[in-house]
XYZ file of C-alpha atoms in Angstrom:
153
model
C 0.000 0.000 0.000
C 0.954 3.568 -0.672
C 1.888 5.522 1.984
C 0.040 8.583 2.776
C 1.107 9.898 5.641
C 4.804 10.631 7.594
C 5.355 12.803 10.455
C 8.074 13.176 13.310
C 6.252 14.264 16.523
C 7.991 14.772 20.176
C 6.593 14.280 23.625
C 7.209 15.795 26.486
C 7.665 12.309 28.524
C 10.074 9.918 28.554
C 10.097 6.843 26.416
C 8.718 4.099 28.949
C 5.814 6.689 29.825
C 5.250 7.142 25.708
C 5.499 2.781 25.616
C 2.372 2.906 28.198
C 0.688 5.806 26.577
C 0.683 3.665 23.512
C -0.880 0.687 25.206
C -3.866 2.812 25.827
C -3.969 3.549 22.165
C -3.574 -0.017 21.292
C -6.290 -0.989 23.529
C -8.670 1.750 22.790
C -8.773 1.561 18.957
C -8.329 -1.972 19.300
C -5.002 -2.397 17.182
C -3.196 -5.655 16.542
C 0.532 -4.936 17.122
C 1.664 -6.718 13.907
C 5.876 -6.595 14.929
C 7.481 -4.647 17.806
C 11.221 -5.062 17.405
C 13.883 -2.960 18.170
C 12.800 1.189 17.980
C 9.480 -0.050 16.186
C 6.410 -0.983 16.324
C 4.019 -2.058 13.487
C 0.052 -1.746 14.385
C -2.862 -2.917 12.549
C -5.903 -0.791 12.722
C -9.015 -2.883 11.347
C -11.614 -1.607 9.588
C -14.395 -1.626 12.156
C -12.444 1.016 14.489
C -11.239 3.288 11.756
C -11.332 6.926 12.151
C -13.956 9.032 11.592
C -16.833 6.699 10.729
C -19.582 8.861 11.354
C -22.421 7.335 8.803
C -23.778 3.958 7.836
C -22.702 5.071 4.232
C -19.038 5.743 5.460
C -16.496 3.098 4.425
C -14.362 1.346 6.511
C -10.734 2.061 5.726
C -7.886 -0.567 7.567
C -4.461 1.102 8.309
C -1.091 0.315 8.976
C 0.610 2.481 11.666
C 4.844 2.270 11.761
C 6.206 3.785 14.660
C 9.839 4.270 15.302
C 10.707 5.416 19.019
C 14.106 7.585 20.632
C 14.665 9.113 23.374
C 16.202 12.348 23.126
C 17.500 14.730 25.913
C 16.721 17.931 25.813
C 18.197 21.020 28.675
C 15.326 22.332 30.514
C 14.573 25.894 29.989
C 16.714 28.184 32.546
C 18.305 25.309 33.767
C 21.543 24.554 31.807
C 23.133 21.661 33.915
C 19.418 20.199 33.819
C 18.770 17.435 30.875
C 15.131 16.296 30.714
C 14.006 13.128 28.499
C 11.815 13.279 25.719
C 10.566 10.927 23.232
C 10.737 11.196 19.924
C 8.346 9.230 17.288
C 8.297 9.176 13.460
C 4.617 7.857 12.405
C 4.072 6.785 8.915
C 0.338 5.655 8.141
C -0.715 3.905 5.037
C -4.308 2.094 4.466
C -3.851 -1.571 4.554
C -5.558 -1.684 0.617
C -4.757 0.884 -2.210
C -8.382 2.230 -3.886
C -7.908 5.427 -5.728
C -12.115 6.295 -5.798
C -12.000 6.745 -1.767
C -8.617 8.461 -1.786
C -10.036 12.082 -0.570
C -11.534 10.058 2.305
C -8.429 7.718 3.371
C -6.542 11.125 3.683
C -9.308 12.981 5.996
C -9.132 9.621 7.857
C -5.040 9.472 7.855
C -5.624 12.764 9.349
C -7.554 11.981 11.974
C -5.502 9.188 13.017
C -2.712 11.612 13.403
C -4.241 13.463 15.564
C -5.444 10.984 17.813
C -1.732 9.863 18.167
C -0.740 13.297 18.711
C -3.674 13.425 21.796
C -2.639 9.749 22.844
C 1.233 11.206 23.049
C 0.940 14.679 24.245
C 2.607 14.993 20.917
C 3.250 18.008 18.334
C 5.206 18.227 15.190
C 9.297 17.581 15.264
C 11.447 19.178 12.759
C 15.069 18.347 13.610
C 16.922 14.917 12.831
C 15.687 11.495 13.941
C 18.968 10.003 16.643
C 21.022 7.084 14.723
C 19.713 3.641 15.662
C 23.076 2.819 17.535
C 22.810 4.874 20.564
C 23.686 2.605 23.482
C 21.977 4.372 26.451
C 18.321 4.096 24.713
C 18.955 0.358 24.410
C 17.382 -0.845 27.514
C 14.418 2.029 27.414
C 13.844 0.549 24.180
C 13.747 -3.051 25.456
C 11.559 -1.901 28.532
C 9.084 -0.222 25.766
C 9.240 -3.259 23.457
C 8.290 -5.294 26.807
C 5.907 -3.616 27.813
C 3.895 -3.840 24.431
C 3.608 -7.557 24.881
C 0.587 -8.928 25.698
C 0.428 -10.863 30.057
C 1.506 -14.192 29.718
């Protein structure tokens, strides 16, 4: 599928708050996490819970949400011997099927799936670089995120 939609937010929270703020998200638009390795996490939003379904005439449209997670420190204002820990996210949203006809709708619908992540996160728009992959202190944040994704045994 074609992707329609990729944005960089950053939270004010740290990564392992971000991890549980995205279980809510999970739960509440009842996602399927497809793969969760490393800095990402693949979801599957079905049909039934799509955005912005407001009529019984109103298609639903299945997405695929990519999310790819650092943690970034950032000085706190007045404060310059004070680092605080933010979480960075790059989103990319595509529908799960490609159909050209509804394609004004799947974007009004990417949309609003933005901004639900953005109200899930405590999120706004990022414009500087994503951090390399290699980082060794976000490691095991990223390990205690990937964790707590997984379903209770």
């Amino acid at each position: 599928p074609v992707q329609l939609l990729e944005q960089m937010l950053i939270t004010p929270v740290p990564l392992q708050l971000t991890a549980a703020k995205l279980r809510g998200f999970v739960s509440d638009h009842h996602a399927d996490v497809v793969a969760a390795e490393g800095d990402v996490v693949m979801l599957r939003i079905g049909a039934r819970y799509s955005p912005l379904i407001r009529r019984a005439s109103d298609r639903p449209v299945p997405f695929l949400v990519s999310l790819r997670f650092a943690e970034k420190r950032v000085e706190v204002a007045g404060q310059s011997d004070t680092k605080a820990a933010r979480t960075l996210i790059k989103v990319v949203i595509r529908p799960t099927k490609n159909r050209d006809r509804r394609r004004g709708d799947v974007l009004e619908r990417t949309r609003q799936l933005l901004v639900s992540l953005k109200s899930y996160f405590m999120a706004h728009e990022y414009h500087g670089p994503f951090p390399d992959d290699e980082e060794p202190e976000e490691l095991g944040i990223l390990i205690c995120a990937r964790d707590m994704l997984q379903p209770p045994d």
